[in-house]
Short mmCIF file of N, CA, C and O in Angstrom, two decimals:
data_model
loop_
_atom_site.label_atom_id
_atom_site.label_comp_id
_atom_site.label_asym_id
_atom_site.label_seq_id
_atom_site.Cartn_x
_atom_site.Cartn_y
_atom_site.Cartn_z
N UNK A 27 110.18 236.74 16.32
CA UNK A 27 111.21 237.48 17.02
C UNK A 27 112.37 236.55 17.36
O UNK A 27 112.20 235.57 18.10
N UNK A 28 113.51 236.86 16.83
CA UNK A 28 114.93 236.30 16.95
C UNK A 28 115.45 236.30 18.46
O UNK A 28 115.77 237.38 18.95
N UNK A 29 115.56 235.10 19.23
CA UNK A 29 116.15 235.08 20.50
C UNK A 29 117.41 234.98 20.52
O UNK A 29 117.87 233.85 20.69
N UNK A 30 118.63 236.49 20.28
CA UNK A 30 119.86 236.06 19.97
C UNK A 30 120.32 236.41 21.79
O UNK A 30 119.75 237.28 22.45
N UNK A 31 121.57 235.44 22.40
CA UNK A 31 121.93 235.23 23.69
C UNK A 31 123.62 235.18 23.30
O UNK A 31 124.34 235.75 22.47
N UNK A 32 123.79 234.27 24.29
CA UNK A 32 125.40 233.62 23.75
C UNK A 32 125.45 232.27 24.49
O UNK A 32 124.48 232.01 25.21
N UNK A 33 126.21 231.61 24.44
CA UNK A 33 126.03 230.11 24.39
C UNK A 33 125.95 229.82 25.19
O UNK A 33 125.13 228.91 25.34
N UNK A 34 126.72 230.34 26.43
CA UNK A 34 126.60 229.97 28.25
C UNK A 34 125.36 230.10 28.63
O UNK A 34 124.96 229.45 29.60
N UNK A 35 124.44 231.04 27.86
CA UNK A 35 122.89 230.67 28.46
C UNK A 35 121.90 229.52 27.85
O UNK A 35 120.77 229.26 28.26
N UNK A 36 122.66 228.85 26.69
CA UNK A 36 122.09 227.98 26.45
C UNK A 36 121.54 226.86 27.72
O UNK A 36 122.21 226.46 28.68
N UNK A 37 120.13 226.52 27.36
CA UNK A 37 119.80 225.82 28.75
C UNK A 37 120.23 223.96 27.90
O UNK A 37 120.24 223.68 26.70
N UNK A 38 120.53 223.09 29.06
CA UNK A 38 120.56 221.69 28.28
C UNK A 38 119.33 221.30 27.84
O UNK A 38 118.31 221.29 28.52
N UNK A 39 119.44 220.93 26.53
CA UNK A 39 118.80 220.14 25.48
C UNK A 39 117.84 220.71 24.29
O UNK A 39 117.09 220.19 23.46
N UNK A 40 118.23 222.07 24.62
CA UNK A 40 118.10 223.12 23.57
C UNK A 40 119.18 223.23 22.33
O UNK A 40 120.20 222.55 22.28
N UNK A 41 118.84 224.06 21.48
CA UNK A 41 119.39 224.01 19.92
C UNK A 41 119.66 225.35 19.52
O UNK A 41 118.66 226.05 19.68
N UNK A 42 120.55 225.90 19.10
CA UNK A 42 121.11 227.16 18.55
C UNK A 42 121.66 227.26 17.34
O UNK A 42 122.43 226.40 16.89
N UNK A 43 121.32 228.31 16.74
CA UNK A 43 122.69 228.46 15.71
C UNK A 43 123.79 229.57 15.87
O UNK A 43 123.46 230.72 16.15
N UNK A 44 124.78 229.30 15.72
CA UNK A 44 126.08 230.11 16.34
C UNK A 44 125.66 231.18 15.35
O UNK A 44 124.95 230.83 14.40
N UNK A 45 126.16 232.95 15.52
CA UNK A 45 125.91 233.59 14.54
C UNK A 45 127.09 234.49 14.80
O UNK A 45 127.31 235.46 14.07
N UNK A 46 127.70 234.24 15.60
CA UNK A 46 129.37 234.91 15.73
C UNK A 46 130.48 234.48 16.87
O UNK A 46 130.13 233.78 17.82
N UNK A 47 131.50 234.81 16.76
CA UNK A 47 132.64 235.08 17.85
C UNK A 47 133.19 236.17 18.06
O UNK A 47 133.74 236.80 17.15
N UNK A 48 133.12 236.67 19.61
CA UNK A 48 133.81 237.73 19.97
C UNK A 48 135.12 237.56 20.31
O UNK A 48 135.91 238.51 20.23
N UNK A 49 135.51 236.34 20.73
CA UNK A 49 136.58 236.04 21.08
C UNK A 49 137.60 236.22 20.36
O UNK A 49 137.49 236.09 19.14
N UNK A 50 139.09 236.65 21.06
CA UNK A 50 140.89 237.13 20.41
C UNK A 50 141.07 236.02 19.59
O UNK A 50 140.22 235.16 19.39
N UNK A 51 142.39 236.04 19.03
CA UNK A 51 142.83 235.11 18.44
C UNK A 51 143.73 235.08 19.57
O UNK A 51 144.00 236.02 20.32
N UNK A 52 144.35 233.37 19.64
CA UNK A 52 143.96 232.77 19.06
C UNK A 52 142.91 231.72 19.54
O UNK A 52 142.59 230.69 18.95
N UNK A 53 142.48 232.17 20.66
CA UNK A 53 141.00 231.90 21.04
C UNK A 53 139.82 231.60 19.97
O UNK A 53 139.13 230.59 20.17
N UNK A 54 139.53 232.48 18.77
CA UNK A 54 138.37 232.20 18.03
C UNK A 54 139.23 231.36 17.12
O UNK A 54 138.68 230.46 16.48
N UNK A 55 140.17 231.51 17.05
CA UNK A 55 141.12 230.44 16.10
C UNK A 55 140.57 228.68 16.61
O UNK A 55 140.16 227.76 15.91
N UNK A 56 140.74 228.73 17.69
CA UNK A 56 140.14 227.41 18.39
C UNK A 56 139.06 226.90 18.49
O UNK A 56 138.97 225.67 18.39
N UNK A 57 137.88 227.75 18.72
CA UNK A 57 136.61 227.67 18.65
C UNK A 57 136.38 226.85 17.04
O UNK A 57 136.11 225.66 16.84
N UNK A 58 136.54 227.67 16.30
CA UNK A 58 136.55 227.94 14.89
C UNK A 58 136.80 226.20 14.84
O UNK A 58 135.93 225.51 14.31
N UNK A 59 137.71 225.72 15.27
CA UNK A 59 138.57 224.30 14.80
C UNK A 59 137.75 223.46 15.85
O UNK A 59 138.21 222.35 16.12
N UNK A 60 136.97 223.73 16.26
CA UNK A 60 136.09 222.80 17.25
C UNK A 60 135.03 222.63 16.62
O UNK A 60 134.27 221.67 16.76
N UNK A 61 134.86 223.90 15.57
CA UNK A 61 133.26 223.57 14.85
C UNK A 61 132.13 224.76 15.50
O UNK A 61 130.91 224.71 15.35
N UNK A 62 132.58 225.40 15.94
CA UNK A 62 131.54 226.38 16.46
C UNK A 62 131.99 227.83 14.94
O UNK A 62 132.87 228.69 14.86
N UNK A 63 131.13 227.52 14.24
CA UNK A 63 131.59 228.04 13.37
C UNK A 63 130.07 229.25 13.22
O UNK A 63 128.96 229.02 13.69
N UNK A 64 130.46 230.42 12.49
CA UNK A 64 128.92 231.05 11.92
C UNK A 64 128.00 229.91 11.29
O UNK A 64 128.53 229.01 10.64
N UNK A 65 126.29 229.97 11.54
CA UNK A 65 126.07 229.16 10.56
C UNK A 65 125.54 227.77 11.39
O UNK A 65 124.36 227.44 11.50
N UNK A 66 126.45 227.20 11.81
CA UNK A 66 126.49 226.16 12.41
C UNK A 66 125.91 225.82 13.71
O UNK A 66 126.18 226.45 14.73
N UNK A 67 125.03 224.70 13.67
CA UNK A 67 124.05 224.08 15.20
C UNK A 67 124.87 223.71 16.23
O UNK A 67 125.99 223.21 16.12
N UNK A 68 124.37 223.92 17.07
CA UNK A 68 125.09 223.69 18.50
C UNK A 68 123.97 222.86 19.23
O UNK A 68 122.86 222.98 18.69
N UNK A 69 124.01 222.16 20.19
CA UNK A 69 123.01 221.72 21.33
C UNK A 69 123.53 221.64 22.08
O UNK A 69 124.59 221.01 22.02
N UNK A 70 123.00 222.40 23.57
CA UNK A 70 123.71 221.76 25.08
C UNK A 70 123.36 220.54 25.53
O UNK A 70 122.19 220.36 25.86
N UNK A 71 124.23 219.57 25.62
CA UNK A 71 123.96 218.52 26.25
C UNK A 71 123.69 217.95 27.56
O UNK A 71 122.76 217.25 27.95
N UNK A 72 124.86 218.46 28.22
CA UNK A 72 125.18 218.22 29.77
C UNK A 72 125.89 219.06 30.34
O UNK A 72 126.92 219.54 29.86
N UNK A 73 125.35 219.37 31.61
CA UNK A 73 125.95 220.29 32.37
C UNK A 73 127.13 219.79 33.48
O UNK A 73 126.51 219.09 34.28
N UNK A 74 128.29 219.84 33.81
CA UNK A 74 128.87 218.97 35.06
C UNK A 74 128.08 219.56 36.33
O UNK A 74 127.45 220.62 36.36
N UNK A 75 128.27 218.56 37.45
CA UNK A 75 127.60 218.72 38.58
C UNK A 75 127.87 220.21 39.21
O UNK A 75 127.12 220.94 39.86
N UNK A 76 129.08 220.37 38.81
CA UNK A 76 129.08 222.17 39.63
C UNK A 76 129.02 222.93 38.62
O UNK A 76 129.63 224.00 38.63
N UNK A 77 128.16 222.48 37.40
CA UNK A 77 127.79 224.01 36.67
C UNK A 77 128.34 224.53 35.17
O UNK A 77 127.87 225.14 34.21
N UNK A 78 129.82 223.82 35.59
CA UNK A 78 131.04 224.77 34.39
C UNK A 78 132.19 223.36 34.83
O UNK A 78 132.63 223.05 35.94
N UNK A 79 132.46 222.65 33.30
CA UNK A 79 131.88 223.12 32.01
C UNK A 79 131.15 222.50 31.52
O UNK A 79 130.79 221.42 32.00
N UNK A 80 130.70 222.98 30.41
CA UNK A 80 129.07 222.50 29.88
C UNK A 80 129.54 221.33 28.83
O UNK A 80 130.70 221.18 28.42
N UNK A 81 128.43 220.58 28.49
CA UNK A 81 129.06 219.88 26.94
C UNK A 81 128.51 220.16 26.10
O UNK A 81 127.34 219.89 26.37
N UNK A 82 128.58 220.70 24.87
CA UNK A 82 127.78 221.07 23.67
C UNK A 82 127.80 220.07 22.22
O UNK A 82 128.95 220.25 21.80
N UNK A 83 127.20 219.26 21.40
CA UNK A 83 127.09 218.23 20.52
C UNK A 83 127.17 219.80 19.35
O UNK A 83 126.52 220.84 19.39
N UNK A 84 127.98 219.47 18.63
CA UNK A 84 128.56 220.15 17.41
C UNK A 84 129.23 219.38 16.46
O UNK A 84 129.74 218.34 16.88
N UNK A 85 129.38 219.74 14.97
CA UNK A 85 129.62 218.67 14.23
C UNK A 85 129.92 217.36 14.26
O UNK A 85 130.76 216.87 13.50
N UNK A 86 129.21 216.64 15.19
CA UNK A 86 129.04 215.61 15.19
C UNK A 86 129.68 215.12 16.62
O UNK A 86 129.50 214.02 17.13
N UNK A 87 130.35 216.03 17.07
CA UNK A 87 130.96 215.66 18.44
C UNK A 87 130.52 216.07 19.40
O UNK A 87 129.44 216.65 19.29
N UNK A 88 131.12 215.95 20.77
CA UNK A 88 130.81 216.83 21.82
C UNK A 88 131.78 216.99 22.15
O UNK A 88 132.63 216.11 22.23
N UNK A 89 132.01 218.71 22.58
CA UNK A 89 133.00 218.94 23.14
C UNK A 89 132.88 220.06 24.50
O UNK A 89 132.12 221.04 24.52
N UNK A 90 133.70 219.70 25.46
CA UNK A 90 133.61 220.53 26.55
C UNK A 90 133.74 222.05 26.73
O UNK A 90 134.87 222.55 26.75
N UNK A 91 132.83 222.69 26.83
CA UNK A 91 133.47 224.20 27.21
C UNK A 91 133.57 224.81 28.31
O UNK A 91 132.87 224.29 29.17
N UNK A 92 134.20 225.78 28.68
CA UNK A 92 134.35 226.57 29.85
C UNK A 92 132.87 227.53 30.31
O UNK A 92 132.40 227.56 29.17
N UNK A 93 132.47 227.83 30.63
CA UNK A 93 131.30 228.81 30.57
C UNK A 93 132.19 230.24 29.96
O UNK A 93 132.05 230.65 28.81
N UNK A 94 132.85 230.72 30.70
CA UNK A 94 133.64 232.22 29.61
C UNK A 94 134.18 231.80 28.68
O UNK A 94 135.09 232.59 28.43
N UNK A 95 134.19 230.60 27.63
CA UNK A 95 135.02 230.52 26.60
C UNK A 95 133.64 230.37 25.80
O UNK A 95 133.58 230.80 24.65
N UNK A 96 132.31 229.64 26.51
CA UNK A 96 130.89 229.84 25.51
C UNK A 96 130.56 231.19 25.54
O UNK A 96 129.92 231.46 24.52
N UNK A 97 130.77 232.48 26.47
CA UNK A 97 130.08 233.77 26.75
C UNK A 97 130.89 234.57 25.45
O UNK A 97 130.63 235.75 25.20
N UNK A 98 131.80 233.86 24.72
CA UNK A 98 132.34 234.52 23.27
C UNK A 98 131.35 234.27 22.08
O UNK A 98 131.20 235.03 21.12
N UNK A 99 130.87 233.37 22.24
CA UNK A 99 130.09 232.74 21.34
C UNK A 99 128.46 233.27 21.21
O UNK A 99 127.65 232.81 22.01
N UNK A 100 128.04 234.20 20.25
CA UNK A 100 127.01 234.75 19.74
C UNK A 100 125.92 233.39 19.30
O UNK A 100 126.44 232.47 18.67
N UNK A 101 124.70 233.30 19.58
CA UNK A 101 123.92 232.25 19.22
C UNK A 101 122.50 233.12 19.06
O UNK A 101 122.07 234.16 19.57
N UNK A 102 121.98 232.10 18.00
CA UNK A 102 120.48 232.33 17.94
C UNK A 102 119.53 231.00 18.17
O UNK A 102 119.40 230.09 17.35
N UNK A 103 118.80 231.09 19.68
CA UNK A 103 117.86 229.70 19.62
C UNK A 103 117.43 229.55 18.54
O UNK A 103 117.43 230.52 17.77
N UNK A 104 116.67 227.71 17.91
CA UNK A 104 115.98 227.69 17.04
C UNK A 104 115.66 226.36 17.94
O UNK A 104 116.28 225.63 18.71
N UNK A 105 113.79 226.50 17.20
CA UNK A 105 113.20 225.19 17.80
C UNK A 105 112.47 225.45 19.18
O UNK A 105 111.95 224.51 19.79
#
């Protein structure tokens, strides 16, 4: 059984694969250029001390997100 969520519930040090964006342009336009692409692994890394924003390791980087800019982001745990 497929655990599909969206990325803000990713807990840290868990693994996903992105499987869409809901987000406008040019919002998914951005995502998209960060690497949160369909397809593509995500891991939460670190959370900041108050919560938001999170860090997520994606093509090879990490990059910061907002918590409502991950709640666009369609994921399926794996692992």
């Amino acid at each position: 059984m497929e655990d599909i969520s969206t990325l803000d519930r990713l807990a840290v040090g868990r693994r996903a694969a992105v499987t869409s964006l809901s987000a406008p342009e040019p919002q998914r336009r951005r995502l998209l250029e960060l690497g949160f692409v369909p397809g593509g692994q995500v891991a939460a890394v670190q959370e900041s001390p108050w919560g938001d924003p999170v860090a997520y390791a994606v093509c090879g980087a990490v990059i910061a997100l907002r918590r409502d800019d991950a709640r666009q982001i369609a994921i399926r745990q794996v692992g």
